[in-house]
Structure formats: C-alpha cells, structure tokens
Amino acid sequence: KAGVTQTPRYLIKTRGQQVTLSCSPISGHRSVSWYQQTPGQGLQFLFEYFSETQRNKGNFPGRFSGRQFSNSRSEMNVSTLELGDSALYLCASRLDSSYGYTFGSGTRLTVV
Amino acid sequence: AQSVAQPEDQVNVAEGNPLTVKCTYSVSGNPYLFWYVQYPNRGLQFLLKYITGDNLVKGSYGFEAEFNKSQTSFHLKKPSALVSDSALYFCAVRENQNFVFGPGTRLSVLP
C-alpha cells in the first residue's frame, strides 16, 4: 500500500513568488491535513480537507490556501512568499477523524 | 482548549538502558493520545495511540506508553534503548477533530 506522497521534496523560491505543493494521500483516505514545521514554532496546523471541503483551519494568514480534489489529492498554495515561510511542509492523511494520521516525508521550502 | 507539553527538549540515554520521554496533556473530556517519531528529513511516523482501555499501550519498534489519567500524562517508554532510536519524538492529543502536537523531544541514544 503506497504511503502519503508529497511533491516536490525540495523547493527554493524567492520572496514575493508563489508556490504550490502537492500531496497524494493513501488510497481510500478522505481526510488530508497540512502542517508547517519550523525549528522555532514546531508543528503548526494549517488546514484540513475532507471530501473536498475545508473542515478546519489553523491560525495562518490568507496567503496560505489549499484545496482538495475529488480523488482526495490536495494542493497547498502560498502566495507572496516571505522569508519566514521557509519550513518543512508536511501533509498527512487519515481515513476519517477516528484515526491517527499517516504523514508524508514533507516538502522543504526555502525562501531566499 | 487542548494543550500538550513535553517538558524535556532533549533526553540522553545510554544504549541498552531504559528510556522515558515525558508528555502531559490538558484536554476537556476523554483524550485520544498519540506518539509519533521523526527521523532527519522525514515525515512523522506513527508509534502508538491510546483511545480507551488498558492504560499500557504497546506500539511499534518495542515502544510502549502509559496513560495516567490522574497525572494527565502519557509517557513513552522502552525497556532497552537502541542507537537507532535517536530521533525527534512528538506527543499529540486529538480533541474533536483537531490534532495538537507537543513541541517535541530530541532523544539521543549514546553507544
């Protein structure tokens, strides 16, 4: 059974650009969540999608957005990148809210 | 509101010795508790969870955790540490549909 796949693994962008990250959940998992991980702030919840609808949202500015497609694949977009957006972005999927997460390996975004 | 505390940033233990990584939580209602491990440049891997039932939960790679309701703790333990256990460990609590992760504890197992 394939795990959670995130692409790309690494990205370098310049300030002001925008970026789109992709996540393919485990087959059959309808819930996809995104987390930002930084050394200073730890793991911070961005948002969760379930059956193409945003179910929960963390405390991030509107520059961070996401969506989920009918096949449960999810994308996360960050516009007008700032240096502080440099982080490891983790995607996690689960069957539904009764279960724990399975995480992908993450996308490491560096903003220069 | 829920919260998770991991009081130790770093835990050092000699190979072969028992290890404990501490976690305390604060939630309303019954907690769903989880432990995850993260190796360098990787995502988080599920170790074990407590939903209900036996207070001692057994998980992957020989790890176990003890749920203590009176002390609101969920400490991760292993009887004999391996150098390969060196990693970052996260405790998490699920309340309603949200996951809250602790700040993480870096475990170093010394040969």
PDB file of C-alpha atoms in Angstrom:
ATOM      1  CA  LYS A   1       0.000   0.000   0.000  1.00  0.00           C
ATOM      2  CA  ALA A   2       1.606   3.282  -1.083  1.00  0.00           C
ATOM      3  CA  GLY A   3       2.118   5.910   1.596  1.00  0.00           C
ATOM      4  CA  VAL A   4       1.443   9.615   1.520  1.00  0.00           C
ATOM      5  CA  THR A   5       3.362  11.178  -1.360  1.00  0.00           C
ATOM      6  CA  GLN A   6       4.444  14.782  -1.358  1.00  0.00           C
ATOM      7  CA  THR A   7       5.996  16.575  -4.292  1.00  0.00           C
ATOM      8  CA  PRO A   8       8.390  18.161  -4.736  1.00  0.00           C
ATOM      9  CA  ARG A   9      10.734  17.177  -1.903  1.00  0.00           C
ATOM     10  CA  TYR A  10      12.703  20.409  -2.077  1.00  0.00           C
ATOM     11  CA  LEU A  11      11.943  23.886  -3.379  1.00  0.00           C
ATOM     12  CA  ILE A  12      13.822  27.145  -3.469  1.00  0.00           C
ATOM     13  CA  LYS A  13      11.825  30.282  -4.174  1.00  0.00           C
ATOM     14  CA  THR A  14      12.457  33.994  -3.916  1.00  0.00           C
ATOM     15  CA  ARG A  15      10.493  36.456  -1.829  1.00  0.00           C
ATOM     16  CA  GLY A  16       7.290  37.590  -3.461  1.00  0.00           C
ATOM     17  CA  GLN A  17       6.839  34.470  -5.559  1.00  0.00           C
ATOM     18  CA  GLN A  18       4.108  31.946  -5.045  1.00  0.00           C
ATOM     19  CA  VAL A  19       4.404  28.184  -4.640  1.00  0.00           C
ATOM     20  CA  THR A  20       2.138  25.162  -4.923  1.00  0.00           C
ATOM     21  CA  LEU A  21       2.814  21.953  -3.039  1.00  0.00           C
ATOM     22  CA  SER A  22       1.135  18.661  -3.826  1.00  0.00           C
ATOM     23  CA  CYS A  23       0.033  15.757  -1.663  1.00  0.00           C
ATOM     24  CA  SER A  24      -1.367  12.382  -2.665  1.00  0.00           C
ATOM     25  CA  PRO A  25      -2.934  10.609   0.321  1.00  0.00           C
ATOM     26  CA  ILE A  26      -3.111   6.925   0.981  1.00  0.00           C
ATOM     27  CA  SER A  27      -5.710   5.331  -1.239  1.00  0.00           C
ATOM     28  CA  GLY A  28      -9.103   5.474   0.464  1.00  0.00           C
ATOM     29  CA  HIS A  29      -8.162   8.239   2.894  1.00  0.00           C
ATOM     30  CA  ARG A  30     -10.549  11.139   2.562  1.00  0.00           C
ATOM     31  CA  SER A  31      -9.000  13.497   5.082  1.00  0.00           C
ATOM     32  CA  VAL A  32      -5.854  15.452   4.258  1.00  0.00           C
ATOM     33  CA  SER A  33      -4.194  17.880   6.618  1.00  0.00           C
ATOM     34  CA  TRP A  34      -1.233  20.201   6.214  1.00  0.00           C
ATOM     35  CA  TYR A  35       1.287  21.205   8.848  1.00  0.00           C
ATOM     36  CA  GLN A  36       4.168  23.649   8.874  1.00  0.00           C
ATOM     37  CA  GLN A  37       7.238  22.599  10.804  1.00  0.00           C
ATOM     38  CA  THR A  38       9.939  25.081  11.810  1.00  0.00           C
ATOM     39  CA  PRO A  39      12.647  24.840  14.482  1.00  0.00           C
ATOM     40  CA  GLY A  40      11.201  27.758  16.414  1.00  0.00           C
ATOM     41  CA  GLN A  41       7.469  27.080  16.212  1.00  0.00           C
ATOM     42  CA  GLY A  42       7.370  23.305  15.988  1.00  0.00           C
ATOM     43  CA  LEU A  43       4.432  21.701  14.201  1.00  0.00           C
ATOM     44  CA  GLN A  44       1.670  24.119  13.379  1.00  0.00           C
ATOM     45  CA  PHE A  45      -1.635  23.108  11.875  1.00  0.00           C
ATOM     46  CA  LEU A  46      -2.511  24.809   8.608  1.00  0.00           C
ATOM     47  CA  PHE A  47      -5.772  23.241   7.462  1.00  0.00           C
ATOM     48  CA  GLU A  48      -7.669  20.032   6.966  1.00  0.00           C
ATOM     49  CA  TYR A  49      -9.730  18.967   3.993  1.00  0.00           C
ATOM     50  CA  PHE A  50     -12.308  16.232   3.967  1.00  0.00           C
ATOM     51  CA  SER A  51     -14.173  15.222   0.833  1.00  0.00           C
ATOM     52  CA  GLU A  52     -13.106  18.411  -0.975  1.00  0.00           C
ATOM     53  CA  THR A  53     -14.284  20.709   1.834  1.00  0.00           C
ATOM     54  CA  GLN A  54     -12.082  22.608   4.251  1.00  0.00           C
ATOM     55  CA  ARG A  55     -13.041  21.273   7.653  1.00  0.00           C
ATOM     56  CA  ASN A  56     -10.589  23.095   9.916  1.00  0.00           C
ATOM     57  CA  LYS A  57      -8.181  25.950   9.558  1.00  0.00           C
ATOM     58  CA  GLY A  58      -5.231  26.985  11.693  1.00  0.00           C
ATOM     59  CA  ASN A  59      -4.064  30.469  12.507  1.00  0.00           C
ATOM     60  CA  PHE A  60      -2.228  31.378   9.304  1.00  0.00           C
ATOM     61  CA  PRO A  61      -2.656  34.412   7.044  1.00  0.00           C
ATOM     62  CA  GLY A  62      -4.785  34.270   3.928  1.00  0.00           C
ATOM     63  CA  ARG A  63      -1.640  33.867   1.797  1.00  0.00           C
ATOM     64  CA  PHE A  64      -1.852  30.202   2.731  1.00  0.00           C
ATOM     65  CA  SER A  65      -4.600  28.340   0.952  1.00  0.00           C
ATOM     66  CA  GLY A  66      -5.414  24.834  -0.078  1.00  0.00           C
ATOM     67  CA  ARG A  67      -7.822  22.668  -1.916  1.00  0.00           C
ATOM     68  CA  GLN A  68      -8.720  19.035  -2.295  1.00  0.00           C
ATOM     69  CA  PHE A  69      -9.756  17.290  -5.463  1.00  0.00           C
ATOM     70  CA  SER A  70     -12.343  14.583  -5.995  1.00  0.00           C
ATOM     71  CA  ASN A  71      -9.625  11.903  -5.867  1.00  0.00           C
ATOM     72  CA  SER A  72      -8.599  13.242  -2.420  1.00  0.00           C
ATOM     73  CA  ARG A  73      -5.321  14.652  -3.709  1.00  0.00           C
ATOM     74  CA  SER A  74      -4.599  18.002  -2.136  1.00  0.00           C
ATOM     75  CA  GLU A  75      -2.598  21.078  -3.025  1.00  0.00           C
ATOM     76  CA  MET A  76      -1.373  23.849  -0.810  1.00  0.00           C
ATOM     77  CA  ASN A  77      -0.578  27.286  -2.183  1.00  0.00           C
ATOM     78  CA  VAL A  78       1.417  30.085  -0.593  1.00  0.00           C
ATOM     79  CA  SER A  79       1.357  33.456  -2.317  1.00  0.00           C
ATOM     80  CA  THR A  80       3.686  36.409  -1.870  1.00  0.00           C
ATOM     81  CA  LEU A  81       6.332  34.327  -0.161  1.00  0.00           C
ATOM     82  CA  GLU A  82       8.192  35.715   2.832  1.00  0.00           C
ATOM     83  CA  LEU A  83      11.498  34.593   4.313  1.00  0.00           C
ATOM     84  CA  GLY A  84       9.629  33.295   7.348  1.00  0.00           C
ATOM     85  CA  ASP A  85       7.717  30.843   5.190  1.00  0.00           C
ATOM     86  CA  SER A  86      10.852  28.716   4.932  1.00  0.00           C
ATOM     87  CA  ALA A  87       9.878  25.448   6.571  1.00  0.00           C
ATOM     88  CA  LEU A  88       9.157  21.786   6.145  1.00  0.00           C
ATOM     89  CA  TYR A  89       5.560  21.392   5.000  1.00  0.00           C
ATOM     90  CA  LEU A  90       4.030  18.109   5.987  1.00  0.00           C
ATOM     91  CA  CYS A  91       0.921  16.535   4.574  1.00  0.00           C
ATOM     92  CA  ALA A  92      -0.939  13.858   6.496  1.00  0.00           C
ATOM     93  CA  SER A  93      -3.902  11.715   5.583  1.00  0.00           C
ATOM     94  CA  ARG A  94      -6.304   9.579   7.542  1.00  0.00           C
ATOM     95  CA  LEU A  95      -9.380   7.519   6.866  1.00  0.00           C
ATOM     96  CA  ASP A  96     -11.575   9.755   8.974  1.00  0.00           C
ATOM     97  CA  SER A  97     -11.423  11.639  12.269  1.00  0.00           C
ATOM     98  CA  SER A  98     -11.445   8.451  14.328  1.00  0.00           C
ATOM     99  CA  TYR A  99      -7.996   7.514  13.143  1.00  0.00           C
ATOM    100  CA  GLY A 100      -4.466   8.841  13.530  1.00  0.00           C
ATOM    101  CA  TYR A 101      -2.512  10.416  10.746  1.00  0.00           C
ATOM    102  CA  THR A 102      -0.076   8.944   8.255  1.00  0.00           C
ATOM    103  CA  PHE A 103       2.444  11.565   7.254  1.00  0.00           C
ATOM    104  CA  GLY A 104       4.333  12.151   4.052  1.00  0.00           C
ATOM    105  CA  SER A 105       8.051  12.930   4.015  1.00  0.00           C
ATOM    106  CA  GLY A 106       7.380  16.598   3.507  1.00  0.00           C
ATOM    107  CA  THR A 107       8.372  19.375   1.161  1.00  0.00           C
ATOM    108  CA  ARG A 108      11.230  21.540   2.335  1.00  0.00           C
ATOM    109  CA  LEU A 109      10.641  25.091   1.130  1.00  0.00           C
ATOM    110  CA  THR A 110      13.442  27.629   1.272  1.00  0.00           C
ATOM    111  CA  VAL A 111      12.621  31.245   0.556  1.00  0.00           C
ATOM    112  CA  VAL A 112      15.594  33.452  -0.343  1.00  0.00           C
TER     113      VAL A 112
ATOM    114  CA  ALA B   1      -8.758  24.197  24.740  1.00  0.00           C
ATOM    115  CA  GLN B   2      -6.303  21.382  24.493  1.00  0.00           C
ATOM    116  CA  SER B   3      -2.578  21.504  25.002  1.00  0.00           C
ATOM    117  CA  VAL B   4       0.320  19.129  25.093  1.00  0.00           C
ATOM    118  CA  ALA B   5       3.555  19.625  26.982  1.00  0.00           C
ATOM    119  CA  GLN B   6       6.803  17.791  26.579  1.00  0.00           C
ATOM    120  CA  PRO B   7       8.883  19.154  29.437  1.00  0.00           C
ATOM    121  CA  GLU B   8      12.256  17.984  28.132  1.00  0.00           C
ATOM    122  CA  ASP B   9      13.788  19.383  24.954  1.00  0.00           C
ATOM    123  CA  GLN B  10      16.474  16.718  24.995  1.00  0.00           C
ATOM    124  CA  VAL B  11      16.835  13.286  26.557  1.00  0.00           C
ATOM    125  CA  ASN B  12      20.126  11.432  26.563  1.00  0.00           C
ATOM    126  CA  VAL B  13      20.338   7.751  27.419  1.00  0.00           C
ATOM    127  CA  ALA B  14      22.989   5.068  27.049  1.00  0.00           C
ATOM    128  CA  GLU B  15      22.346   2.197  24.679  1.00  0.00           C
ATOM    129  CA  GLY B  16      20.762  -0.726  26.489  1.00  0.00           C
ATOM    130  CA  ASN B  17      19.302   1.427  29.259  1.00  0.00           C
ATOM    131  CA  PRO B  18      15.574   2.073  29.620  1.00  0.00           C
ATOM    132  CA  LEU B  19      14.280   5.322  28.186  1.00  0.00           C
ATOM    133  CA  THR B  20      11.347   7.584  29.043  1.00  0.00           C
ATOM    134  CA  VAL B  21      10.090  10.544  27.056  1.00  0.00           C
ATOM    135  CA  LYS B  22       7.559  12.569  29.001  1.00  0.00           C
ATOM    136  CA  CYS B  23       4.263  14.034  27.869  1.00  0.00           C
ATOM    137  CA  THR B  24       1.471  15.743  29.775  1.00  0.00           C
ATOM    138  CA  TYR B  25      -1.779  16.943  28.328  1.00  0.00           C
ATOM    139  CA  SER B  26      -4.682  19.184  29.095  1.00  0.00           C
ATOM    140  CA  VAL B  27      -7.978  18.445  27.381  1.00  0.00           C
ATOM    141  CA  SER B  28     -11.613  18.544  28.207  1.00  0.00           C
ATOM    142  CA  GLY B  29     -13.259  15.161  28.062  1.00  0.00           C
ATOM    143  CA  ASN B  30     -11.564  11.885  27.268  1.00  0.00           C
ATOM    144  CA  PRO B  31      -8.261  12.287  25.457  1.00  0.00           C
ATOM    145  CA  TYR B  32      -7.117  10.495  22.357  1.00  0.00           C
ATOM    146  CA  LEU B  33      -3.334  10.433  22.680  1.00  0.00           C
ATOM    147  CA  PHE B  34      -0.632   9.614  20.153  1.00  0.00           C
ATOM    148  CA  TRP B  35       3.131   9.316  19.854  1.00  0.00           C
ATOM    149  CA  TYR B  36       4.978   9.969  16.638  1.00  0.00           C
ATOM    150  CA  VAL B  37       8.676   9.776  15.779  1.00  0.00           C
ATOM    151  CA  GLN B  38      10.531  11.839  13.190  1.00  0.00           C
ATOM    152  CA  TYR B  39      13.872  10.893  11.698  1.00  0.00           C
ATOM    153  CA  PRO B  40      16.015  13.531   9.916  1.00  0.00           C
ATOM    154  CA  ASN B  41      14.467  14.889   6.711  1.00  0.00           C
ATOM    155  CA  ARG B  42      11.466  12.627   7.062  1.00  0.00           C
ATOM    156  CA  GLY B  43       7.823  12.980   7.985  1.00  0.00           C
ATOM    157  CA  LEU B  44       6.356  11.766  11.244  1.00  0.00           C
ATOM    158  CA  GLN B  45       5.863   8.049  11.782  1.00  0.00           C
ATOM    159  CA  PHE B  46       3.085   6.720  13.993  1.00  0.00           C
ATOM    160  CA  LEU B  47       4.284   4.804  17.051  1.00  0.00           C
ATOM    161  CA  LEU B  48       1.203   4.159  19.166  1.00  0.00           C
ATOM    162  CA  LYS B  49      -2.078   5.564  20.370  1.00  0.00           C
ATOM    163  CA  TYR B  50      -4.367   5.476  23.386  1.00  0.00           C
ATOM    164  CA  ILE B  51      -8.083   5.708  22.770  1.00  0.00           C
ATOM    165  CA  THR B  52      -9.593   3.732  25.628  1.00  0.00           C
ATOM    166  CA  GLY B  53      -8.978   0.543  27.583  1.00  0.00           C
ATOM    167  CA  ASP B  54      -5.719  -0.714  29.026  1.00  0.00           C
ATOM    168  CA  ASN B  55      -3.536   2.082  30.366  1.00  0.00           C
ATOM    169  CA  LEU B  56      -0.387   0.457  28.987  1.00  0.00           C
ATOM    170  CA  VAL B  57      -0.280   0.710  25.233  1.00  0.00           C
ATOM    171  CA  LYS B  58       2.206  -1.220  23.131  1.00  0.00           C
ATOM    172  CA  GLY B  59       3.396   0.182  19.835  1.00  0.00           C
ATOM    173  CA  SER B  60       5.951  -0.132  17.080  1.00  0.00           C
ATOM    174  CA  TYR B  61       9.684  -0.848  17.487  1.00  0.00           C
ATOM    175  CA  GLY B  62       9.302  -2.048  21.090  1.00  0.00           C
ATOM    176  CA  PHE B  63       7.907   1.231  22.398  1.00  0.00           C
ATOM    177  CA  GLU B  64       5.083   1.460  24.883  1.00  0.00           C
ATOM    178  CA  ALA B  65       3.302   4.262  26.672  1.00  0.00           C
ATOM    179  CA  GLU B  66       1.489   4.508  29.948  1.00  0.00           C
ATOM    180  CA  PHE B  67      -1.671   6.552  30.242  1.00  0.00           C
ATOM    181  CA  ASN B  68      -2.165   8.064  33.679  1.00  0.00           C
ATOM    182  CA  LYS B  69      -5.440   9.927  33.991  1.00  0.00           C
ATOM    183  CA  SER B  70      -4.827  11.334  37.469  1.00  0.00           C
ATOM    184  CA  GLN B  71      -1.498  12.817  36.419  1.00  0.00           C
ATOM    185  CA  THR B  72      -2.717  13.663  32.895  1.00  0.00           C
ATOM    186  CA  SER B  73       0.399  12.056  31.499  1.00  0.00           C
ATOM    187  CA  PHE B  74       1.207   9.771  28.597  1.00  0.00           C
ATOM    188  CA  HIS B  75       4.902   8.955  28.884  1.00  0.00           C
ATOM    189  CA  LEU B  76       6.681   6.989  26.165  1.00  0.00           C
ATOM    190  CA  LYS B  77       8.937   4.170  27.315  1.00  0.00           C
ATOM    191  CA  LYS B  78      11.228   1.478  26.015  1.00  0.00           C
ATOM    192  CA  PRO B  79      12.983  -1.119  28.193  1.00  0.00           C
ATOM    193  CA  SER B  80      16.261  -1.123  26.250  1.00  0.00           C
ATOM    194  CA  ALA B  81      17.279   1.796  24.028  1.00  0.00           C
ATOM    195  CA  LEU B  82      18.999   1.386  20.672  1.00  0.00           C
ATOM    196  CA  VAL B  83      21.249   3.915  18.940  1.00  0.00           C
ATOM    197  CA  SER B  84      18.775   3.777  16.038  1.00  0.00           C
ATOM    198  CA  ASP B  85      16.057   5.143  18.364  1.00  0.00           C
ATOM    199  CA  SER B  86      17.769   8.536  18.228  1.00  0.00           C
ATOM    200  CA  ALA B  87      15.193  10.872  16.706  1.00  0.00           C
ATOM    201  CA  LEU B  88      12.645  13.581  17.463  1.00  0.00           C
ATOM    202  CA  TYR B  89       9.552  12.387  19.339  1.00  0.00           C
ATOM    203  CA  PHE B  90       6.193  14.124  19.336  1.00  0.00           C
ATOM    204  CA  CYS B  91       3.270  13.593  21.627  1.00  0.00           C
ATOM    205  CA  ALA B  92      -0.126  14.611  20.258  1.00  0.00           C
ATOM    206  CA  VAL B  93      -3.679  14.856  21.502  1.00  0.00           C
ATOM    207  CA  ARG B  94      -6.843  14.740  19.457  1.00  0.00           C
ATOM    208  CA  GLU B  95      -9.867  16.571  20.721  1.00  0.00           C
ATOM    209  CA  ASN B  96     -12.883  16.767  18.472  1.00  0.00           C
ATOM    210  CA  GLN B  97     -11.310  16.664  15.052  1.00  0.00           C
ATOM    211  CA  ASN B  98      -8.136  18.607  15.731  1.00  0.00           C
ATOM    212  CA  PHE B  99      -4.657  17.318  16.437  1.00  0.00           C
ATOM    213  CA  VAL B 100      -2.364  19.312  18.697  1.00  0.00           C
ATOM    214  CA  PHE B 101       1.283  18.316  18.792  1.00  0.00           C
ATOM    215  CA  GLY B 102       3.738  18.912  21.584  1.00  0.00           C
ATOM    216  CA  PRO B 103       6.974  20.775  20.868  1.00  0.00           C
ATOM    217  CA  GLY B 104       8.951  17.567  20.501  1.00  0.00           C
ATOM    218  CA  THR B 105      11.719  15.897  22.486  1.00  0.00           C
ATOM    219  CA  ARG B 106      15.021  15.018  20.894  1.00  0.00           C
ATOM    220  CA  LEU B 107      16.211  11.615  22.042  1.00  0.00           C
ATOM    221  CA  SER B 108      19.887  10.772  21.760  1.00  0.00           C
ATOM    222  CA  VAL B 109      20.964   7.228  22.485  1.00  0.00           C
ATOM    223  CA  LEU B 110      24.670   7.053  23.110  1.00  0.00           C
ATOM    224  CA  PRO B 111      26.643   3.934  22.192  1.00  0.00           C
TER     225      PRO B 111
END
